[in-house]
PDB file of C-alpha atoms in Angstrom:
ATOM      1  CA  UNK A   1      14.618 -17.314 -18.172  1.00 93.00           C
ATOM      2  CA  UNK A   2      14.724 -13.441 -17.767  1.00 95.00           C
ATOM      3  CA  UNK A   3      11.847 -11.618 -17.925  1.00 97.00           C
ATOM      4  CA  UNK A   4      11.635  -7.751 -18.767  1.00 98.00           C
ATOM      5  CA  UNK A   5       8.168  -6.078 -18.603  1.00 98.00           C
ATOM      6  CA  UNK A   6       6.472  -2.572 -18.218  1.00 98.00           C
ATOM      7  CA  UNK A   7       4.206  -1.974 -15.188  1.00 98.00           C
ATOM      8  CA  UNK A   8       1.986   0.667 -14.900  1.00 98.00           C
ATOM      9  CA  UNK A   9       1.068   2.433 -11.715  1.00 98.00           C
ATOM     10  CA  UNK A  10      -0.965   5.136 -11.299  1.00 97.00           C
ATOM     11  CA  UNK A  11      -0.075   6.394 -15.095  1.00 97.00           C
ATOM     12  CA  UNK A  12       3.802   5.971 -14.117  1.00 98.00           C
ATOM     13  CA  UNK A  13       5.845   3.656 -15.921  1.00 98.00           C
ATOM     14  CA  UNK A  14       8.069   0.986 -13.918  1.00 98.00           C
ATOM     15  CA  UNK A  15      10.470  -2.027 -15.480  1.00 98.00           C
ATOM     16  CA  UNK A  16       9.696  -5.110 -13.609  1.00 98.00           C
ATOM     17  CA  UNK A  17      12.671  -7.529 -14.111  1.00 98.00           C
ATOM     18  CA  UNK A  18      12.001 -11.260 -13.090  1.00 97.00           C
ATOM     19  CA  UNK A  19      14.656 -13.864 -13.428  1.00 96.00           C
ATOM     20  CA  UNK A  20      14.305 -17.133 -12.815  1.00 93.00           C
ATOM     21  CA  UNK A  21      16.455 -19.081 -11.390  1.00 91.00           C
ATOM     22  CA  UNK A  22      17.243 -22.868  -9.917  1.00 92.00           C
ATOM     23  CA  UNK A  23      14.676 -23.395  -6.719  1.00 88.00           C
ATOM     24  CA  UNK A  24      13.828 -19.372  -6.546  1.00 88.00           C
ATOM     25  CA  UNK A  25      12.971 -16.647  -8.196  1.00 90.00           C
ATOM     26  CA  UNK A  26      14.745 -12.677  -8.928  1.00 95.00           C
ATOM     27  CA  UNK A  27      12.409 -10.228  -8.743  1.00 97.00           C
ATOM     28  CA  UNK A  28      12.792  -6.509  -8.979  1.00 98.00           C
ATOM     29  CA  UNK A  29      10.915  -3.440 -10.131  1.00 98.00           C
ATOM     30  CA  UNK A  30      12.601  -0.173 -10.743  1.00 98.00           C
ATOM     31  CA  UNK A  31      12.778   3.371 -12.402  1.00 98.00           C
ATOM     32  CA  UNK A  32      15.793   5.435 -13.267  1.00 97.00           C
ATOM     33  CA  UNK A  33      15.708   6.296  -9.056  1.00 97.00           C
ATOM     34  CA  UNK A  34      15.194   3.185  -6.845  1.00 97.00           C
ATOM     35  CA  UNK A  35      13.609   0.363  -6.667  1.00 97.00           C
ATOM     36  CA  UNK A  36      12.253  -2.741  -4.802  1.00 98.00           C
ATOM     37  CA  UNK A  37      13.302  -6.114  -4.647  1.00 97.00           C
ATOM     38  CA  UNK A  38      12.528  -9.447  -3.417  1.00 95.00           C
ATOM     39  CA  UNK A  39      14.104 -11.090  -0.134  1.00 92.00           C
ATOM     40  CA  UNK A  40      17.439 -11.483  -2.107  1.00 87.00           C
ATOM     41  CA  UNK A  41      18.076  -7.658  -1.497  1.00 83.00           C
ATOM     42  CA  UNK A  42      20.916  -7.681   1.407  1.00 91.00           C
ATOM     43  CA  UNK A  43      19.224  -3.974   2.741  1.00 92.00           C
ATOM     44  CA  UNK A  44      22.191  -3.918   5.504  1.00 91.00           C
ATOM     45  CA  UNK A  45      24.670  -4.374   2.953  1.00 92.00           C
ATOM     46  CA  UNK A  46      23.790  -1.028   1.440  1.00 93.00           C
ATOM     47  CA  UNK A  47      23.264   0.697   4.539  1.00 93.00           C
ATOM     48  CA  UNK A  48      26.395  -0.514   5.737  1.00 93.00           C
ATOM     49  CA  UNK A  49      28.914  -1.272   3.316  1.00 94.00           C
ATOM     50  CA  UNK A  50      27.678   0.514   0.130  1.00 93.00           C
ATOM     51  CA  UNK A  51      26.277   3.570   2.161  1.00 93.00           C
ATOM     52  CA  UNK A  52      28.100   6.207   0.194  1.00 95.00           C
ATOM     53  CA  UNK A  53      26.111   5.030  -2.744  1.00 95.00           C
ATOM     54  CA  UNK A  54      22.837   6.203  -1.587  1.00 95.00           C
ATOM     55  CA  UNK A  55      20.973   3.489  -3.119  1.00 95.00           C
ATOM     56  CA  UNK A  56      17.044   4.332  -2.876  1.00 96.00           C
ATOM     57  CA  UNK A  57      15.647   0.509  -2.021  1.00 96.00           C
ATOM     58  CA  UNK A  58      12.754  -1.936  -0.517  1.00 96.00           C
ATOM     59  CA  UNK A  59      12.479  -5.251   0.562  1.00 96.00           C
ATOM     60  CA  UNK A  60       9.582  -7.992   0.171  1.00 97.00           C
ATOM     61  CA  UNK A  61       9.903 -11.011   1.573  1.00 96.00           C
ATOM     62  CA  UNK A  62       7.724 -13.716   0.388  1.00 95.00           C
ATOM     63  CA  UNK A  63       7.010 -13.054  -2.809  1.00 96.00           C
ATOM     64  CA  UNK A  64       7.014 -15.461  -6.031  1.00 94.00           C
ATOM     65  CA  UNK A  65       5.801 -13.021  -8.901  1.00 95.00           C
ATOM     66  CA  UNK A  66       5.875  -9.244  -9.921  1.00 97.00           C
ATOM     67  CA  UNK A  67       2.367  -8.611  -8.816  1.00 97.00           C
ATOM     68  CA  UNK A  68       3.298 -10.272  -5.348  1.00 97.00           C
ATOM     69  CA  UNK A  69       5.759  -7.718  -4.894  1.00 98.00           C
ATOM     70  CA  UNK A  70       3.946  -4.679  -5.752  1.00 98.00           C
ATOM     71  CA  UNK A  71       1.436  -5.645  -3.068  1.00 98.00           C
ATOM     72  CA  UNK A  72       3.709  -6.643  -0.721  1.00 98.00           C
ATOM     73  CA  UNK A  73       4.815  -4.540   3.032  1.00 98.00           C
ATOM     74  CA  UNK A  74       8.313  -4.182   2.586  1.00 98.00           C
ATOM     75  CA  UNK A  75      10.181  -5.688   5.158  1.00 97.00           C
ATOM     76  CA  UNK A  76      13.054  -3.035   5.729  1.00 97.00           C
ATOM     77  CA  UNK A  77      14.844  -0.444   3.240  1.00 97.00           C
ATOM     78  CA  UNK A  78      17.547   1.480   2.936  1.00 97.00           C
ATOM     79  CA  UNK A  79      18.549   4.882   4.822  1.00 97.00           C
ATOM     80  CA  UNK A  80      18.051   6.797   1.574  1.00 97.00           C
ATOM     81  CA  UNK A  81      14.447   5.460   0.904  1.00 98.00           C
ATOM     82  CA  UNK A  82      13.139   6.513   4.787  1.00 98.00           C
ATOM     83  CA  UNK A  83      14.665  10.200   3.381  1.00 97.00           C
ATOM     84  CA  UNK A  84      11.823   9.898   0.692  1.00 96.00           C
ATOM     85  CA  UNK A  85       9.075   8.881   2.716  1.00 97.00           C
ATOM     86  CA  UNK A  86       9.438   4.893   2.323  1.00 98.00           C
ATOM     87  CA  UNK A  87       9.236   2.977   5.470  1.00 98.00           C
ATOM     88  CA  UNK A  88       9.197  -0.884   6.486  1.00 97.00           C
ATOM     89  CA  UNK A  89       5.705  -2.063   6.215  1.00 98.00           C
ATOM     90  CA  UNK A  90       4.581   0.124   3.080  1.00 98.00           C
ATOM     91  CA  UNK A  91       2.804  -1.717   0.320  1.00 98.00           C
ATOM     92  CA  UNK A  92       5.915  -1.886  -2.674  1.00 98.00           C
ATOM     93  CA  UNK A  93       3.384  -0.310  -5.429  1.00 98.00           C
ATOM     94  CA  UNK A  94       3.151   2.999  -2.675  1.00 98.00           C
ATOM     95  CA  UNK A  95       7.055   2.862  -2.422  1.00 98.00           C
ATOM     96  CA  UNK A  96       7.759   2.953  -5.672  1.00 98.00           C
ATOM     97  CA  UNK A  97       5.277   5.841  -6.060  1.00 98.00           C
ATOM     98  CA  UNK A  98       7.414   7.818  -3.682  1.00 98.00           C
ATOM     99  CA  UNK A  99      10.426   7.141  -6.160  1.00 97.00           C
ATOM    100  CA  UNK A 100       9.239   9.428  -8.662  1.00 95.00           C
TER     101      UNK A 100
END
Protein backbone atom coordinates (compact mmCIF):
# COMPACT_ATOMS: atom_id res chain seq x y z
CA UNK A 1 0.00 0.00 0.00
CA UNK A 2 1.23 3.60 -0.82
CA UNK A 3 0.41 6.21 1.22
CA UNK A 4 0.39 10.03 0.15
CA UNK A 5 -0.40 12.63 2.88
CA UNK A 6 0.07 16.43 3.72
CA UNK A 7 2.09 17.36 6.83
CA UNK A 8 2.09 20.51 8.29
CA UNK A 9 5.00 22.13 10.02
CA UNK A 10 5.20 25.26 11.35
CA UNK A 11 2.36 26.58 8.69
CA UNK A 12 4.60 24.92 5.79
CA UNK A 13 3.24 22.29 3.78
CA UNK A 14 5.31 18.89 3.28
CA UNK A 15 4.15 15.47 1.22
CA UNK A 16 4.89 12.59 3.39
CA UNK A 17 5.03 9.46 1.13
CA UNK A 18 4.91 6.01 3.01
CA UNK A 19 5.04 2.78 1.14
CA UNK A 20 4.76 -0.28 2.47
CA UNK A 21 6.43 -2.91 1.62
CA UNK A 22 7.25 -6.89 2.42
CA UNK A 23 9.07 -6.94 6.13
CA UNK A 24 9.77 -2.89 6.02
CA UNK A 25 8.54 0.12 5.45
CA UNK A 26 9.39 3.43 2.66
CA UNK A 27 9.21 6.43 4.23
CA UNK A 28 9.93 9.87 2.93
CA UNK A 29 8.84 13.46 3.38
CA UNK A 30 9.61 16.12 0.89
CA UNK A 31 8.94 19.60 -0.78
CA UNK A 32 9.71 20.74 -4.27
CA UNK A 33 13.67 21.16 -2.64
CA UNK A 34 14.82 18.14 -0.55
CA UNK A 35 13.78 15.92 1.58
CA UNK A 36 14.30 13.19 4.27
CA UNK A 37 14.12 9.66 4.19
CA UNK A 38 14.23 6.60 6.16
CA UNK A 39 17.43 4.24 6.52
CA UNK A 40 16.81 3.07 2.86
CA UNK A 41 18.41 6.45 1.67
CA UNK A 42 22.08 5.29 0.39
CA UNK A 43 23.45 9.18 1.57
CA UNK A 44 27.06 8.06 0.10
CA UNK A 45 25.58 7.15 -3.04
CA UNK A 46 24.60 10.74 -3.67
CA UNK A 47 27.57 12.22 -2.32
CA UNK A 48 29.56 10.02 -4.29
CA UNK A 49 28.15 8.79 -7.34
CA UNK A 50 25.19 11.17 -7.99
CA UNK A 51 27.16 14.29 -6.62
CA UNK A 52 26.62 16.45 -9.66
CA UNK A 53 22.97 16.22 -8.86
CA UNK A 54 23.05 18.19 -5.77
CA UNK A 55 20.40 16.33 -4.14
CA UNK A 56 19.33 18.28 -0.78
CA UNK A 57 18.77 14.98 1.69
CA UNK A 58 18.53 13.37 5.43
CA UNK A 59 18.70 10.20 6.89
CA UNK A 60 16.68 8.50 9.91
CA UNK A 61 17.43 5.40 10.91
CA UNK A 62 14.97 3.60 12.96
CA UNK A 63 11.96 4.76 12.10
CA UNK A 64 8.54 2.80 11.31
CA UNK A 65 6.01 5.77 10.62
CA UNK A 66 5.92 9.44 9.25
CA UNK A 67 5.75 10.97 12.65
CA UNK A 68 8.87 8.77 13.66
CA UNK A 69 10.74 10.41 11.09
CA UNK A 70 9.94 13.92 11.62
CA UNK A 71 11.23 13.48 15.17
CA UNK A 72 13.98 11.62 14.38
CA UNK A 73 18.23 12.91 14.49
CA UNK A 74 19.21 12.25 11.14
CA UNK A 75 21.90 10.00 10.92
CA UNK A 76 24.05 11.61 8.02
CA UNK A 77 23.02 13.78 4.81
CA UNK A 78 24.16 14.83 1.86
CA UNK A 79 26.97 17.57 0.97
CA UNK A 80 24.25 19.87 -0.39
CA UNK A 81 22.02 19.74 2.81
CA UNK A 82 25.27 20.74 5.34
CA UNK A 83 25.35 23.92 2.55
CA UNK A 84 21.80 24.76 4.00
CA UNK A 85 22.39 24.41 7.49
CA UNK A 86 21.32 20.55 7.94
CA UNK A 87 23.68 18.48 9.87
CA UNK A 88 23.76 14.72 11.23
CA UNK A 89 21.97 14.67 14.46
CA UNK A 90 19.18 17.40 13.63
CA UNK A 91 15.63 16.46 14.47
CA UNK A 92 14.05 15.68 10.53
CA UNK A 93 10.96 18.20 11.24
CA UNK A 94 14.06 21.14 11.82
CA UNK A 95 15.71 19.82 8.53
CA UNK A 96 13.06 20.02 6.53
CA UNK A 97 12.40 23.54 7.88
CA UNK A 98 15.77 24.54 6.54
CA UNK A 99 14.50 23.25 3.01
CA UNK A 100 12.29 26.03 2.48
Amino acid sequence: MIDLSPVEINGHTFLSVSVALPKTNLLVVTNDKGYIMCGALDVALLNEKLKDRKVIAGRAVGVKTIEQLLDAPLESVTFEAEELGIHKGMIGKDALLKMI
